[in-house]
Coordinates of C-alpha atoms in Angstrom, one line a residue:
M57 CA -55.6 142.0 14.7
I58 CA -52.6 139.8 15.1
K59 CA -54.6 137.2 17.0
F60 CA -56.6 136.4 13.8
F61 CA -53.3 135.9 11.9
P62 CA -51.7 132.4 11.7
S63 CA -50.1 131.7 15.1
S64 CA -46.8 130.6 13.7
F65 CA -44.0 132.7 15.2
K66 CA -42.4 133.0 11.8
N67 CA -45.6 134.4 10.3
R68 CA -46.1 136.8 13.2
I69 CA -42.5 138.2 12.8
A70 CA -43.1 138.6 9.0
F71 CA -46.6 140.1 9.6
N72 CA -45.2 142.7 12.1
Y73 CA -42.4 143.5 9.7
I74 CA -44.6 144.1 6.7
V75 CA -47.0 146.2 8.8
S76 CA -44.3 148.7 9.6
G77 CA -42.7 148.2 6.1
S78 CA -46.0 148.8 4.3
I79 CA -46.7 152.0 6.3
L80 CA -43.2 153.3 5.3
I81 CA -43.7 152.3 1.6
A82 CA -47.2 153.9 1.6
L83 CA -45.7 157.2 2.9
V84 CA -42.9 157.1 0.3
F85 CA -45.4 156.4 -2.5
L86 CA -47.6 159.2 -1.3
F87 CA -44.6 161.6 -1.1
I88 CA -43.5 160.7 -4.7
Y89 CA -47.1 161.1 -6.0
K90 CA -47.5 164.5 -4.4
I91 CA -44.1 165.7 -5.6
V92 CA -44.9 164.6 -9.2
E93 CA -48.4 166.0 -9.0
Y94 CA -47.2 169.4 -7.7
S95 CA -44.4 169.6 -10.4
V96 CA -46.8 168.8 -13.2
N97 CA -49.5 171.2 -12.0
Q98 CA -46.9 174.0 -11.6
H99 CA -45.7 173.3 -15.2
V100 CA -49.2 173.4 -16.6
N101 CA -50.1 176.5 -14.6
E102 CA -47.0 178.3 -15.9
E103 CA -47.9 177.5 -19.5
V104 CA -51.5 178.6 -19.1
E105 CA -50.5 181.8 -17.4
E106 CA -47.9 182.5 -20.1
E107 CA -50.6 182.1 -22.8
L108 CA -52.9 184.3 -20.8
Y109 CA -50.5 187.2 -20.8
K110 CA -49.8 186.8 -24.5
H111 CA -53.5 187.2 -25.3
L112 CA -53.9 190.1 -23.0
D113 CA -51.3 191.8 -25.1
D114 CA -53.5 191.3 -28.1
V115 CA -56.2 193.4 -26.6
T116 CA -56.5 197.2 -27.2
I117 CA -59.1 199.7 -25.9
D118 CA -60.9 202.0 -28.4
S119 CA -62.5 205.4 -27.7
N120 CA -65.9 203.8 -26.8
D121 CA -64.3 201.9 -23.8
T122 CA -64.6 198.7 -25.7
Y123 CA -61.7 196.4 -26.5
L124 CA -60.5 195.3 -29.9
I125 CA -58.8 191.9 -30.5
H126 CA -55.8 191.6 -32.9
V127 CA -57.3 188.5 -34.5
D128 CA -54.6 188.0 -37.0
Q129 CA -51.9 188.0 -34.4
W130 CA -53.3 185.5 -31.9
R131 CA -54.7 183.2 -34.5
A132 CA -51.3 183.2 -36.2
R133 CA -49.9 181.4 -33.1
E134 CA -51.3 178.1 -34.3
H135 CA -54.3 178.2 -31.9
N136 CA -56.1 176.3 -34.6
S137 CA -53.6 173.4 -34.3
I138 CA -55.0 170.7 -31.9
S139 CA -52.3 168.2 -32.5
V140 CA -49.5 169.7 -30.3
N141 CA -50.3 171.0 -26.7
P142 CA -53.5 172.7 -27.8
V143 CA -54.5 176.0 -26.1
F144 CA -58.1 177.2 -26.1
V145 CA -59.0 180.9 -25.9
E146 CA -62.3 182.7 -25.5
F147 CA -63.1 186.5 -25.2
Y148 CA -66.2 187.8 -23.4
D149 CA -67.7 191.2 -23.1
N150 CA -68.7 192.8 -19.8
N151 CA -72.1 191.1 -20.1
K152 CA -70.3 187.7 -20.2
L153 CA -71.3 187.1 -23.8
I154 CA -68.8 185.5 -26.2
I155 CA -67.1 187.9 -28.6
D156 CA -64.6 185.5 -30.1
K157 CA -62.9 182.2 -29.6
S158 CA -60.0 180.2 -31.0
P159 CA -60.9 178.0 -34.0
N160 CA -59.8 174.8 -32.3
L161 CA -62.8 175.1 -30.0
K162 CA -65.1 174.7 -33.0
N163 CA -68.6 174.3 -31.6
A164 CA -67.4 173.8 -28.0
E165 CA -67.2 176.6 -25.5
L166 CA -65.2 177.2 -22.4
K167 CA -67.2 177.7 -19.2
L168 CA -67.0 181.2 -17.7
F169 CA -67.4 181.1 -13.9
D170 CA -68.5 183.9 -11.7
D171 CA -66.1 186.6 -10.6
S172 CA -65.1 184.8 -7.4
Y173 CA -63.0 182.5 -9.6
N174 CA -61.1 185.3 -11.4
D175 CA -57.4 184.7 -11.7
K176 CA -57.6 181.2 -10.3
F177 CA -56.6 178.0 -11.9
L178 CA -59.5 175.5 -12.3
N179 CA -59.8 172.0 -13.6
S180 CA -62.7 171.5 -15.9
K181 CA -63.7 169.4 -19.0
L182 CA -64.1 170.2 -22.6
N183 CA -66.0 167.5 -24.6
N184 CA -64.9 165.1 -21.8
I185 CA -61.3 166.1 -22.2
P186 CA -59.7 167.3 -19.0
I187 CA -58.4 170.9 -19.2
R188 CA -56.8 173.4 -16.9
Q189 CA -58.2 176.9 -17.4
I190 CA -57.9 180.4 -15.9
Q191 CA -60.1 183.5 -16.4
T192 CA -59.2 187.1 -15.9
P193 CA -61.1 190.3 -16.3
I194 CA -60.0 193.0 -18.8
L195 CA -59.9 196.3 -16.9
F196 CA -60.0 199.9 -18.0
D197 CA -60.1 202.8 -15.6
G198 CA -60.9 200.3 -12.8
K199 CA -63.9 198.9 -14.6
I200 CA -64.4 195.4 -16.1
I201 CA -65.0 195.7 -19.9
G202 CA -64.6 192.1 -20.7
Y203 CA -63.1 188.7 -19.9
V204 CA -60.5 186.4 -21.4
V205 CA -60.5 182.7 -20.7
V206 CA -57.4 180.5 -21.5
A207 CA -57.4 176.7 -21.2
M208 CA -55.0 174.0 -22.0
S209 CA -55.6 170.3 -22.5
L210 CA -54.3 168.0 -19.8
E211 CA -54.2 164.9 -22.0
D212 CA -50.5 165.2 -22.4
F213 CA -50.0 165.4 -18.7
E214 CA -51.7 162.2 -17.8
I215 CA -48.5 161.0 -16.2
V216 CA -49.9 161.9 -12.8
S217 CA -52.9 159.6 -13.3
I218 CA -50.7 156.9 -14.7
L219 CA -48.3 157.2 -11.8
K220 CA -51.2 157.0 -9.4
N221 CA -52.4 153.8 -11.0
I222 CA -48.9 152.3 -11.0
L223 CA -48.4 153.1 -7.3
V224 CA -51.8 151.7 -6.4
I225 CA -51.3 148.5 -8.3
S226 CA -47.7 148.0 -7.3
F227 CA -48.3 148.6 -3.6
P228 CA -50.1 145.3 -2.8
I229 CA -47.7 143.4 -5.0
I230 CA -44.7 144.9 -3.1
V231 CA -46.4 144.1 0.2
I232 CA -47.0 140.5 -0.7
L233 CA -43.4 140.1 -2.0
L234 CA -42.2 141.8 1.2
F235 CA -44.2 139.3 3.3
L236 CA -42.8 136.3 1.5
F237 CA -39.2 137.6 1.8
A238 CA -39.7 138.5 5.4
R239 CA -41.2 135.1 6.2
F240 CA -38.2 133.4 4.5
F241 CA -35.6 135.4 6.4
A242 CA -37.6 135.1 9.6
G243 CA -37.6 131.4 9.2
R244 CA -33.8 131.4 8.9
S245 CA -33.5 133.8 11.8
I246 CA -35.5 131.7 14.2
K247 CA -33.9 128.4 13.2
P248 CA -32.1 128.3 16.5
V249 CA -35.5 128.5 18.2
S250 CA -36.6 125.4 16.3
T251 CA -33.4 123.7 17.4
I252 CA -34.2 124.7 21.0
I253 CA -37.7 123.2 20.7
E254 CA -36.4 120.0 19.1
T255 CA -33.7 119.5 21.7
S256 CA -35.9 120.4 24.7
S257 CA -38.5 117.9 23.5
L258 CA -35.8 115.2 23.8
I259 CA -34.9 116.1 27.4
T260 CA -36.6 114.0 30.1
K261 CA -35.8 113.2 33.7
D262 CA -33.7 110.3 32.5
N263 CA -31.9 112.3 29.8
L264 CA -30.9 115.5 31.5
N265 CA -27.4 115.4 30.0
T266 CA -28.6 116.6 26.6
R267 CA -27.7 120.3 25.9
I268 CA -28.9 122.8 23.3
P269 CA -26.3 123.5 20.6
L270 CA -25.2 127.2 20.8
P271 CA -25.7 129.3 17.7
D272 CA -22.7 130.7 15.8
N273 CA -23.8 134.3 16.4
K274 CA -23.6 135.5 20.0
D275 CA -26.9 137.3 19.9
E276 CA -30.1 137.1 22.1
L277 CA -30.8 133.5 21.0
Y278 CA -27.2 132.5 22.0
V279 CA -27.8 134.0 25.4
L280 CA -31.2 132.2 25.6
S281 CA -29.6 128.9 24.7
E282 CA -26.8 129.4 27.1
N283 CA -29.2 130.3 29.9
I284 CA -31.3 127.2 29.2
N285 CA -28.2 125.0 29.3
N286 CA -27.1 126.5 32.6
L287 CA -30.6 125.9 33.9
L288 CA -30.4 122.3 32.8
D289 CA -27.0 122.0 34.5
R290 CA -28.6 123.3 37.8
I291 CA -31.6 120.9 37.4
E292 CA -29.3 118.0 36.7
N293 CA -27.1 118.8 39.6
A294 CA -30.1 119.2 41.9
I295 CA -31.6 115.9 40.8
Q296 CA -28.2 114.1 41.2
R297 CA -27.9 115.6 44.7
E298 CA -31.4 114.5 45.5
K299 CA -30.7 111.0 44.3
Q300 CA -27.5 110.8 46.2
F301 CA -29.1 112.3 49.3
T302 CA -32.0 109.8 49.2
S303 CA -29.5 106.9 48.6
D304 CA -27.2 108.0 51.5
A305 CA -30.1 108.8 53.8
S306 CA -31.7 105.4 53.3
H307 CA -28.3 103.7 53.8
E308 CA -27.7 105.6 57.0
L309 CA -31.1 104.8 58.4
R310 CA -31.0 101.2 57.3
T311 CA -27.7 100.4 59.1
P312 CA -28.9 101.2 62.7
L313 CA -32.3 99.6 62.0
A314 CA -30.5 96.4 60.8
V315 CA -28.4 96.5 64.0
I316 CA -31.5 96.8 66.2
K317 CA -33.3 94.1 64.3
G318 CA -30.3 91.7 64.5
T319 CA -29.9 92.4 68.3
L320 CA -33.6 91.7 69.0
E321 CA -33.5 88.5 66.9
V322 CA -30.6 87.3 68.9
L323 CA -32.4 88.0 72.2
I324 CA -35.5 86.0 71.3
R325 CA -33.6 82.8 70.2
K326 CA -33.1 81.7 73.8
P327 CA -33.6 82.9 77.3
R328 CA -31.0 85.4 78.5
T329 CA -29.9 86.7 81.9
T330 CA -31.0 90.0 83.1
D331 CA -27.6 91.6 82.6
E332 CA -27.6 90.3 79.0
Y333 CA -31.0 91.8 78.4
N334 CA -30.0 95.1 79.9
E335 CA -26.8 95.2 77.8
K336 CA -28.7 94.6 74.5
I337 CA -31.5 97.0 75.4
I338 CA -29.0 99.7 76.2
Y339 CA -27.3 99.0 72.9
C340 CA -30.6 99.3 71.0
I341 CA -31.4 102.5 72.8
K342 CA -28.1 104.0 71.6
E343 CA -29.0 103.0 68.1
V344 CA -32.4 104.5 68.4
D345 CA -30.8 107.7 69.7
R346 CA -28.5 107.6 66.7
I347 CA -31.5 107.3 64.4
N348 CA -33.2 110.2 66.2
N349 CA -30.1 112.3 65.8
L350 CA -29.8 111.4 62.1
V351 CA -33.5 112.3 61.5
D352 CA -33.1 115.6 63.3
Q353 CA -30.1 116.4 61.1
L354 CA -31.9 115.3 57.9
L355 CA -34.9 117.5 58.8
L356 CA -32.6 120.4 59.5
L357 CA -30.8 119.9 56.2
A358 CA -34.1 119.8 54.3
R359 CA -35.2 122.9 56.1
F360 CA -32.3 124.9 54.7
E361 CA -32.6 123.6 51.2
N362 CA -35.0 126.5 50.7
Q363 CA -32.8 129.7 50.6
N364 CA -35.9 131.8 51.3
H365 CA -36.0 130.6 54.9
N366 CA -37.6 133.2 57.2
R367 CA -34.6 134.0 59.3
K368 CA -34.4 136.5 62.1
N369 CA -32.4 139.7 62.0
E370 CA -31.2 140.5 65.6
E371 CA -28.1 141.6 67.4
V372 CA -25.8 138.7 68.0
Y373 CA -22.9 138.9 70.4
L374 CA -20.5 136.4 68.9
D375 CA -18.1 136.1 71.9
A376 CA -21.0 135.3 74.3
L377 CA -22.5 132.8 71.8
I378 CA -19.2 131.0 71.5
L379 CA -18.9 130.6 75.2
D380 CA -22.4 129.4 75.6
T381 CA -21.8 126.8 72.9
V382 CA -18.6 125.6 74.5
S383 CA -20.4 125.0 77.8
L384 CA -22.6 122.5 76.1
F385 CA -19.7 120.2 75.5
S386 CA -18.2 120.2 79.0
N387 CA -18.8 116.4 79.5
Q388 CA -17.2 115.5 76.2
L389 CA -14.2 117.7 76.9
K390 CA -13.7 116.0 80.3
E391 CA -14.0 112.5 78.8
K392 CA -11.2 113.2 76.3
E393 CA -9.3 115.5 78.6
I394 CA -9.2 118.2 75.8
T395 CA -8.0 121.7 76.7
I396 CA -9.9 124.6 75.1
K397 CA -8.1 127.9 74.9
T398 CA -10.2 131.0 74.1
D399 CA -9.0 134.3 72.9
L400 CA -12.2 136.2 72.2
Q401 CA -12.5 139.9 71.5
Q402 CA -15.4 141.3 73.4
D403 CA -18.5 143.1 72.1
C404 CA -18.3 141.6 68.6
V405 CA -21.9 142.4 67.5
I406 CA -23.5 141.6 64.2
K407 CA -27.0 141.6 62.8
S408 CA -28.1 138.0 62.1
D409 CA -30.0 135.0 63.4
S410 CA -28.5 133.8 66.7
Y411 CA -30.2 130.4 66.5
L412 CA -28.8 129.6 63.1
I413 CA -25.3 130.8 64.0
S414 CA -25.4 128.7 67.2
I415 CA -26.2 125.6 65.1
A416 CA -23.1 126.3 63.0
F417 CA -20.9 126.8 66.0
N418 CA -22.3 123.7 67.6
N419 CA -21.5 121.5 64.6
L420 CA -18.0 123.0 64.2
I421 CA -16.9 122.7 67.8
S422 CA -18.5 119.2 68.0
N423 CA -16.4 118.1 65.1
A424 CA -13.3 119.6 66.6
I425 CA -13.8 117.7 69.8
K426 CA -14.7 114.4 68.0
Y427 CA -11.7 114.4 65.8
S428 CA -9.2 115.6 68.5
N429 CA -6.9 113.1 70.2
I430 CA -7.0 112.4 73.9
N431 CA -5.3 115.3 75.8
G432 CA -5.7 117.4 72.6
N433 CA -5.9 121.2 72.3
I434 CA -8.5 123.3 70.7
N435 CA -8.0 127.1 70.2
L436 CA -11.0 129.4 69.7
I437 CA -10.0 132.9 68.4
L438 CA -12.3 135.8 67.7
T439 CA -10.7 138.9 66.2
T440 CA -11.4 141.9 64.1
E441 CA -10.0 142.3 60.6
G442 CA -11.0 145.4 58.7
N443 CA -14.8 145.4 58.3
R444 CA -15.1 141.8 59.4
F445 CA -15.0 139.6 62.5
L446 CA -12.9 136.4 62.2
F447 CA -13.7 133.3 64.2
K448 CA -11.1 130.5 64.1
I449 CA -11.5 127.0 65.4
K450 CA -8.1 125.2 65.4
D451 CA -7.5 121.6 66.7
N452 CA -4.5 119.2 66.6
G453 CA -6.6 116.2 65.7
V454 CA -6.5 113.6 62.9
G455 CA -6.9 116.2 60.1
I456 CA -8.2 115.8 56.6
S457 CA -6.4 114.8 53.4
K458 CA -6.1 117.4 50.7
D459 CA -8.0 115.1 48.3
D460 CA -11.0 115.1 50.6
L461 CA -11.1 118.9 51.4
N462 CA -13.3 119.7 48.3
K463 CA -15.8 117.0 49.3
I464 CA -16.3 117.7 53.0
F465 CA -19.4 119.8 52.5
D466 CA -21.2 117.0 50.6
S467 CA -24.0 115.4 52.5
F468 CA -23.1 112.1 54.2
Y469 CA -19.5 112.4 53.1
R470 CA -16.9 111.4 55.8
S471 CA -13.2 111.6 55.2
N472 CA -11.6 108.2 55.6
P473 CA -13.9 106.9 58.4
S474 CA -11.9 103.6 58.6
S475 CA -8.9 105.4 60.1
H476 CA -11.0 106.5 63.1
P477 CA -13.8 103.9 63.6
D478 CA -14.3 105.1 67.2
V479 CA -15.7 108.4 65.9
K480 CA -19.4 108.1 65.2
G481 CA -21.0 110.5 62.7
T482 CA -23.4 110.9 59.8
G483 CA -21.5 113.2 57.6
I484 CA -24.2 115.9 57.6
G485 CA -22.8 118.4 60.0
L486 CA -20.5 120.3 57.7
S487 CA -23.2 120.2 55.0
I488 CA -25.6 121.9 57.4
V489 CA -22.8 124.5 58.3
K490 CA -22.2 125.2 54.6
R491 CA -25.9 125.9 53.9
L492 CA -26.2 128.1 57.0
C493 CA -23.1 130.1 55.9
D494 CA -24.6 130.6 52.4
L495 CA -27.9 131.6 53.9
L496 CA -26.4 134.1 56.4
Q497 CA -23.7 135.3 54.0
I498 CA -20.8 134.1 56.1
E499 CA -17.6 133.1 54.4
I500 CA -16.1 129.8 55.5
I501 CA -12.6 128.4 54.9
I502 CA -11.3 125.1 56.1
Q503 CA -7.6 124.3 56.1
S504 CA -6.3 120.9 57.2
E505 CA -3.4 118.4 57.1
L506 CA -3.4 114.7 58.1
T507 CA -2.2 114.0 61.6
I508 CA -1.6 117.7 62.2
G509 CA -5.0 119.2 62.6
T510 CA -7.8 121.3 61.1
E511 CA -8.5 125.0 61.2
V512 CA -11.9 126.4 60.4
I513 CA -12.3 130.2 59.7
L514 CA -15.7 131.9 59.7
M515 CA -15.8 135.5 58.4
F516 CA -18.7 137.7 59.5
N517 CA -19.5 141.1 58.0
K518 CA -19.9 143.8 60.7
S519 CA -23.0 145.1 58.9
N520 CA -24.8 142.1 57.4
P521 CA -27.6 142.9 55.0
K522 CA -31.1 142.3 56.1

């Protein structure tokens, strides 16, 4: 039914409102009508019954088992007056023949029904005038010797019919007015929706900073507007990150490519010795390796942008995984003569993805080695604290300034690279670690001071959710 109604949201609200409202009004009108009808009928029936008893008192029985009517008495009660609440009376014998009737009937007669209608109130008509009548038998020694019929005009009680007409006419008028009022107030109520539509139509990919004004009332529309604004914030941040990522990635890839191109251009300008060729080729190979490493990290970073990554859920022995990761850096440790001290609690087992955790360990230990000084120290500590395992990686390297600590998880961000130009990196490692920690529900804390060192703390729940 609603689908054939105007599709305006305002009209649909008003329509649904008047459907329920009109049903309620119809029930109220019906209740009022029935109450008035019942009251009027009761009043009429009481008056007719009262007249009936009066006229039964005017009847006496003679010795021949026939009844006599005290004509002077019942006619003296103004039954011949038709101007005020007229009452009509007829007397019948046991053969249902008229004996006498009230003068106000003149040539008309009341209808005598069969005995099944005795002592029942009936609606009938007298010369097209609506009347209410009752008939009752006159009994003597258990036998019917006659009938008396009393009727009263209903013309003075037309209030029921008038009320019915008023209610029937007023109902559609009230419904129409109710619809107009409902449509008006519905329009005011959904004004914030119109604002949302207007504002959202102005928002494009180049204009994501526009926000929907919040309504004054903190109702459902306020929550909707607030949620849309939060969604726009997330979209804007995601696009900004994507733009920044694309810009940084292209810059990081362009640099080694430019170096390789420049080196090759220098080589072809004039003939070179074998040693010079070897030196430049080795240099180019290193740059290609750098590109490969960067591409691998970019692919890994893109892989974990989707938080619904299909990760494994297996038993991971953290102490064994840490030792395996350290063994991968034996050459780098020897080159910088770095001492690694381990204090690992045994049998620290969690349910998680060992491959993803190994990537996080690899990046963190690699950073600790790269940013440690020659002859530096790195401490790896694995302990239990309450319902968690704590893994700490502490070095005494160059450290990070406090101003840079809140940026170190951003892709391609490197803290003051000019102060340590010998350390090569892409600035993606910690970004990957952060995404892995979020995915695996691992809490990560980094504390650092310049020239003193850095401490990374990973907190694992003993019972990670699946």
